[in-house]
Amino acid sequence: MNVRQLWKRAAAAVAGRGIGAAAAAFALVAAVVLGGTVSGMSSAEAKAAWGSPGRWACSGQPVDAGNVITDHDGAGCGGFGSWYQQPVKDGIWTCSGSPVVAGYVITDHTTYGCRGIGSWRHSLVKDGIWTCSGSPVVPGYVITNHLRAGCGGIGSWQHGLPHDGIWTCSGSPVVAGYVITGHMQAGCDGAGAWYHNTARVGLWTCPGSPIPPGFRSTTYSAGGCNGLGAWVLARA
């Protein structure tokens, strides 16, 4: 379609669909006149962009804060590829490589999603939620269980809120104010587990346990922490 035909369509929009449609039409004409294309978008991108809650961006462009990537077009942006980003919401499916917004975890995986590059489901964190391997751990949560076959075979981990006497999996963060007081090699489906307690005077702590402010390690026992060795907590 040449520029003359585009201007005719823009004029028709004024008469038939009102100011909003006219503005969009004139913007399209301006883009063609000035650059020959509309931001290098493919037909698939242009279709998705109209009326959708997000926007298409070329490969390498930053993702807007609070947004995730939900679609991919390898032909977009003049063949360099483009990605569709939109605001995150509970249960949304995102493409591999999408950022994970604070407060969210990854809860499912498919290898065929996002036009074949794979996709991941994002969910708001809650006590007891199962997450895929590689999911971030939201601050204030610990990892409490492991299932090797979960999340489409890549493994999954259960996240929970800490409490005095909770068992956590190897690699779990230790929430501020807690110490590690026991170890079970067979725990967490073979990954190993560690016992967490709120810090108090007289507890025996395992190697690698944090020592909260106001406490210090004193007496050592080689047989403590299931044979790993332990130190008793005292006031600083």
Short mmCIF file of C-alpha atoms in Angstrom, two decimals:
data_model
loop_
_atom_site.label_atom_id
_atom_site.label_comp_id
_atom_site.label_asym_id
_atom_site.label_seq_id
_atom_site.Cartn_x
_atom_site.Cartn_y
_atom_site.Cartn_z
CA MET A 1 0.00 0.00 0.00
CA ASN A 2 1.45 3.42 -1.00
CA VAL A 3 1.47 6.59 1.07
CA ARG A 4 -1.48 8.12 -0.82
CA GLN A 5 -3.67 5.12 0.05
CA LEU A 6 -2.59 5.30 3.68
CA TRP A 7 -3.57 8.97 3.91
CA LYS A 8 -6.99 8.11 2.47
CA ARG A 9 -7.47 5.46 5.16
CA ALA A 10 -6.46 7.96 7.82
CA ALA A 11 -9.01 10.48 6.58
CA ALA A 12 -11.70 7.81 6.54
CA ALA A 13 -10.91 7.02 10.17
CA VAL A 14 -11.72 10.62 11.13
CA ALA A 15 -15.15 10.38 9.57
CA GLY A 16 -16.03 6.83 10.52
CA ARG A 17 -14.38 5.91 13.83
CA GLY A 18 -13.59 9.08 15.73
CA ILE A 19 -10.52 10.84 17.05
CA GLY A 20 -8.82 7.80 18.67
CA ALA A 21 -8.86 5.69 15.54
CA ALA A 22 -7.77 8.67 13.47
CA ALA A 23 -4.78 9.31 15.69
CA ALA A 24 -3.68 5.70 15.38
CA ALA A 25 -4.05 5.81 11.61
CA PHE A 26 -2.07 9.03 11.24
CA ALA A 27 0.65 7.62 13.50
CA LEU A 28 0.90 4.59 11.22
CA VAL A 29 1.24 6.79 8.15
CA ALA A 30 3.94 8.86 9.84
CA ALA A 31 5.89 5.74 10.70
CA VAL A 32 5.79 4.53 7.10
CA VAL A 33 6.75 7.93 5.67
CA LEU A 34 9.64 8.43 8.08
CA GLY A 35 11.02 4.94 8.39
CA GLY A 36 9.38 2.65 5.87
CA THR A 37 8.24 0.18 8.58
CA VAL A 38 6.44 0.25 11.89
CA SER A 39 9.29 -0.26 14.41
CA GLY A 40 10.51 -3.25 12.40
CA MET A 41 7.56 -5.33 13.66
CA SER A 42 6.39 -8.46 11.91
CA SER A 43 2.72 -9.05 11.14
CA ALA A 44 2.45 -11.30 14.23
CA GLU A 45 3.78 -8.52 16.46
CA ALA A 46 1.49 -5.87 15.01
CA LYS A 47 -1.55 -8.07 15.59
CA ALA A 48 -0.65 -8.78 19.22
CA ALA A 49 0.26 -5.20 20.04
CA TRP A 50 -3.15 -3.70 19.18
CA GLY A 51 -5.42 -3.84 22.24
CA SER A 52 -3.03 -5.98 24.33
CA PRO A 53 -1.87 -5.03 27.83
CA GLY A 54 1.84 -5.09 26.97
CA ARG A 55 4.24 -4.23 24.17
CA TRP A 56 6.71 -5.82 21.77
CA ALA A 57 10.41 -5.02 22.20
CA CYS A 58 13.45 -5.99 20.17
CA SER A 59 15.98 -8.50 21.49
CA GLY A 60 18.38 -6.83 23.90
CA GLN A 61 16.00 -4.12 25.06
CA PRO A 62 15.35 -4.01 28.83
CA VAL A 63 12.16 -5.44 30.28
CA ASP A 64 10.04 -2.82 32.03
CA ALA A 65 9.89 -3.07 35.83
CA GLY A 66 7.07 -5.36 36.95
CA ASN A 67 6.80 -6.98 33.52
CA VAL A 68 7.56 -10.48 32.25
CA ILE A 69 8.13 -11.87 28.74
CA THR A 70 5.18 -13.89 27.44
CA ASP A 71 5.77 -14.38 23.71
CA HIS A 72 8.57 -14.54 21.15
CA ASP A 73 8.76 -13.83 17.42
CA GLY A 74 12.01 -14.86 15.76
CA ALA A 75 11.18 -12.84 12.64
CA GLY A 76 10.50 -9.63 14.52
CA CYS A 77 12.61 -6.47 14.53
CA GLY A 78 13.97 -7.03 11.05
CA GLY A 79 14.94 -10.65 11.75
CA PHE A 80 16.76 -9.96 15.01
CA GLY A 81 13.86 -11.33 17.06
CA SER A 82 11.42 -9.65 19.38
CA TRP A 83 9.76 -10.38 22.70
CA TYR A 84 6.33 -9.48 24.05
CA GLN A 85 6.30 -8.14 27.61
CA GLN A 86 3.33 -7.46 29.86
CA PRO A 87 2.59 -6.88 33.56
CA VAL A 88 3.05 -9.93 35.76
CA LYS A 89 0.03 -11.65 37.34
CA ASP A 90 -0.52 -14.79 39.38
CA GLY A 91 -0.37 -17.91 37.18
CA ILE A 92 1.03 -16.24 34.04
CA TRP A 93 3.16 -18.30 31.61
CA THR A 94 6.45 -16.68 30.59
CA CYS A 95 9.20 -17.44 28.10
CA SER A 96 12.57 -18.90 29.05
CA GLY A 97 14.84 -16.07 30.13
CA SER A 98 12.04 -13.86 31.44
CA PRO A 99 12.81 -11.98 34.65
CA VAL A 100 11.06 -13.16 37.82
CA VAL A 101 9.32 -10.27 39.57
CA ALA A 102 9.89 -9.89 43.33
CA GLY A 103 7.36 -11.92 45.32
CA TYR A 104 6.89 -14.50 42.56
CA VAL A 105 8.24 -18.05 42.11
CA ILE A 106 8.37 -20.47 39.16
CA THR A 107 5.85 -23.28 39.57
CA ASP A 108 5.68 -25.21 36.28
CA HIS A 109 7.59 -25.79 33.05
CA THR A 110 6.89 -26.86 29.47
CA THR A 111 9.56 -27.42 26.82
CA TYR A 112 7.26 -26.58 23.89
CA GLY A 113 5.85 -23.26 25.13
CA CYS A 114 6.65 -19.78 23.81
CA ARG A 115 6.86 -21.00 20.19
CA GLY A 116 9.23 -23.82 21.05
CA ILE A 117 11.80 -22.14 23.29
CA GLY A 118 10.15 -23.29 26.51
CA SER A 119 7.95 -21.54 29.06
CA TRP A 120 7.66 -21.20 32.81
CA ARG A 121 4.66 -20.50 35.02
CA HIS A 122 4.97 -17.67 37.55
CA SER A 123 2.92 -17.65 40.75
CA LEU A 124 2.72 -15.49 43.84
CA VAL A 125 4.60 -17.14 46.69
CA LYS A 126 2.64 -18.69 49.55
CA ASP A 127 3.35 -21.07 52.41
CA GLY A 128 3.77 -24.65 51.10
CA ILE A 129 4.01 -23.83 47.39
CA TRP A 130 6.01 -26.17 45.12
CA THR A 131 8.52 -24.47 42.81
CA CYS A 132 10.75 -25.59 39.94
CA SER A 133 14.50 -26.03 40.23
CA GLY A 134 16.14 -22.67 39.68
CA SER A 135 13.23 -20.66 41.05
CA PRO A 136 14.24 -17.81 43.34
CA VAL A 137 13.48 -18.16 47.05
CA VAL A 138 11.46 -15.19 48.23
CA PRO A 139 13.04 -13.45 51.26
CA GLY A 140 11.59 -14.80 54.48
CA TYR A 141 10.96 -18.30 53.05
CA VAL A 142 12.91 -21.57 53.34
CA ILE A 143 13.01 -24.75 51.23
CA THR A 144 11.31 -27.60 53.07
CA ASN A 145 11.02 -30.54 50.65
CA HIS A 146 12.28 -31.88 47.33
CA LEU A 147 10.73 -34.02 44.58
CA ARG A 148 13.13 -35.21 41.89
CA ALA A 149 10.39 -35.96 39.35
CA GLY A 150 8.54 -32.67 39.82
CA CYS A 151 8.14 -29.75 37.41
CA GLY A 152 8.18 -31.82 34.24
CA GLY A 153 11.17 -33.88 35.35
CA ILE A 154 13.59 -31.10 36.24
CA GLY A 155 12.84 -31.34 39.95
CA SER A 156 10.79 -29.22 42.33
CA TRP A 157 11.22 -27.75 45.79
CA GLN A 158 8.62 -26.86 48.39
CA HIS A 159 8.80 -23.39 49.92
CA GLY A 160 7.48 -22.55 53.35
CA LEU A 161 7.55 -19.98 56.11
CA PRO A 162 10.06 -20.83 58.88
CA HIS A 163 9.20 -21.81 62.43
CA ASP A 164 11.14 -23.14 65.37
CA GLY A 165 12.07 -26.78 64.69
CA ILE A 166 11.58 -26.84 60.90
CA TRP A 167 13.59 -29.16 58.64
CA THR A 168 14.95 -27.49 55.50
CA CYS A 169 16.70 -28.84 52.41
CA SER A 170 20.37 -28.39 51.62
CA GLY A 171 20.84 -25.03 49.93
CA SER A 172 17.92 -23.40 51.72
CA PRO A 173 18.54 -19.89 53.03
CA VAL A 174 18.58 -19.40 56.80
CA VAL A 175 16.16 -16.69 57.87
CA ALA A 176 17.51 -14.00 60.20
CA GLY A 177 17.30 -15.04 63.85
CA TYR A 178 17.56 -18.78 63.12
CA VAL A 179 20.46 -21.23 63.51
CA ILE A 180 21.11 -24.76 62.17
CA THR A 181 21.09 -27.38 64.90
CA GLY A 182 20.82 -30.79 63.20
CA HIS A 183 21.53 -32.66 59.96
CA MET A 184 19.89 -35.61 58.19
CA GLN A 185 21.73 -36.91 55.15
CA ALA A 186 18.75 -38.81 53.73
CA GLY A 187 16.31 -35.90 54.08
CA CYS A 188 14.66 -33.95 51.26
CA ASP A 189 14.47 -36.90 48.87
CA GLY A 190 18.20 -37.58 49.28
CA ALA A 191 19.36 -33.98 48.96
CA GLY A 192 20.03 -33.72 52.69
CA ALA A 193 18.18 -31.73 55.33
CA TRP A 194 19.04 -29.33 58.14
CA TYR A 195 17.13 -28.55 61.34
CA HIS A 196 16.44 -24.87 62.06
CA ASN A 197 15.72 -23.32 65.43
CA THR A 198 15.27 -19.77 66.64
CA ALA A 199 18.54 -18.75 68.31
CA ARG A 200 18.78 -19.06 72.08
CA VAL A 201 21.47 -19.68 74.66
CA GLY A 202 22.55 -23.32 75.00
CA LEU A 203 21.71 -24.54 71.48
CA TRP A 204 24.36 -26.62 69.69
CA THR A 205 24.87 -25.27 66.16
CA CYS A 206 26.17 -27.10 63.09
CA PRO A 207 29.14 -26.10 60.92
CA GLY A 208 28.14 -23.30 58.60
CA SER A 209 25.30 -22.10 60.80
CA PRO A 210 24.97 -18.32 61.05
CA ILE A 211 25.50 -16.77 64.48
CA PRO A 212 22.87 -14.03 64.96
CA PRO A 213 23.81 -10.66 66.47
CA GLY A 214 23.97 -10.84 70.25
CA PHE A 215 25.33 -14.43 70.30
CA ARG A 216 28.71 -16.12 70.04
CA SER A 217 30.00 -19.69 69.60
CA THR A 218 31.77 -21.25 72.57
CA THR A 219 32.33 -24.90 73.51
CA TYR A 220 32.94 -27.39 70.68
CA SER A 221 31.72 -31.00 70.52
CA ALA A 222 33.07 -33.29 67.81
CA GLY A 223 30.05 -35.56 68.03
CA GLY A 224 27.48 -32.79 67.70
CA CYS A 225 25.22 -32.19 64.69
CA ASN A 226 25.00 -35.89 63.84
CA GLY A 227 28.77 -36.28 63.80
CA LEU A 228 29.62 -33.10 61.88
CA GLY A 229 30.70 -31.22 65.00
CA ALA A 230 28.87 -28.45 66.85
CA TRP A 231 29.38 -25.29 68.89
CA VAL A 232 27.17 -24.13 71.74
CA LEU A 233 25.56 -20.69 71.63
CA ALA A 234 26.20 -18.14 74.37
CA ARG A 235 25.40 -14.47 74.80
CA ALA A 236 27.90 -12.16 73.21
#
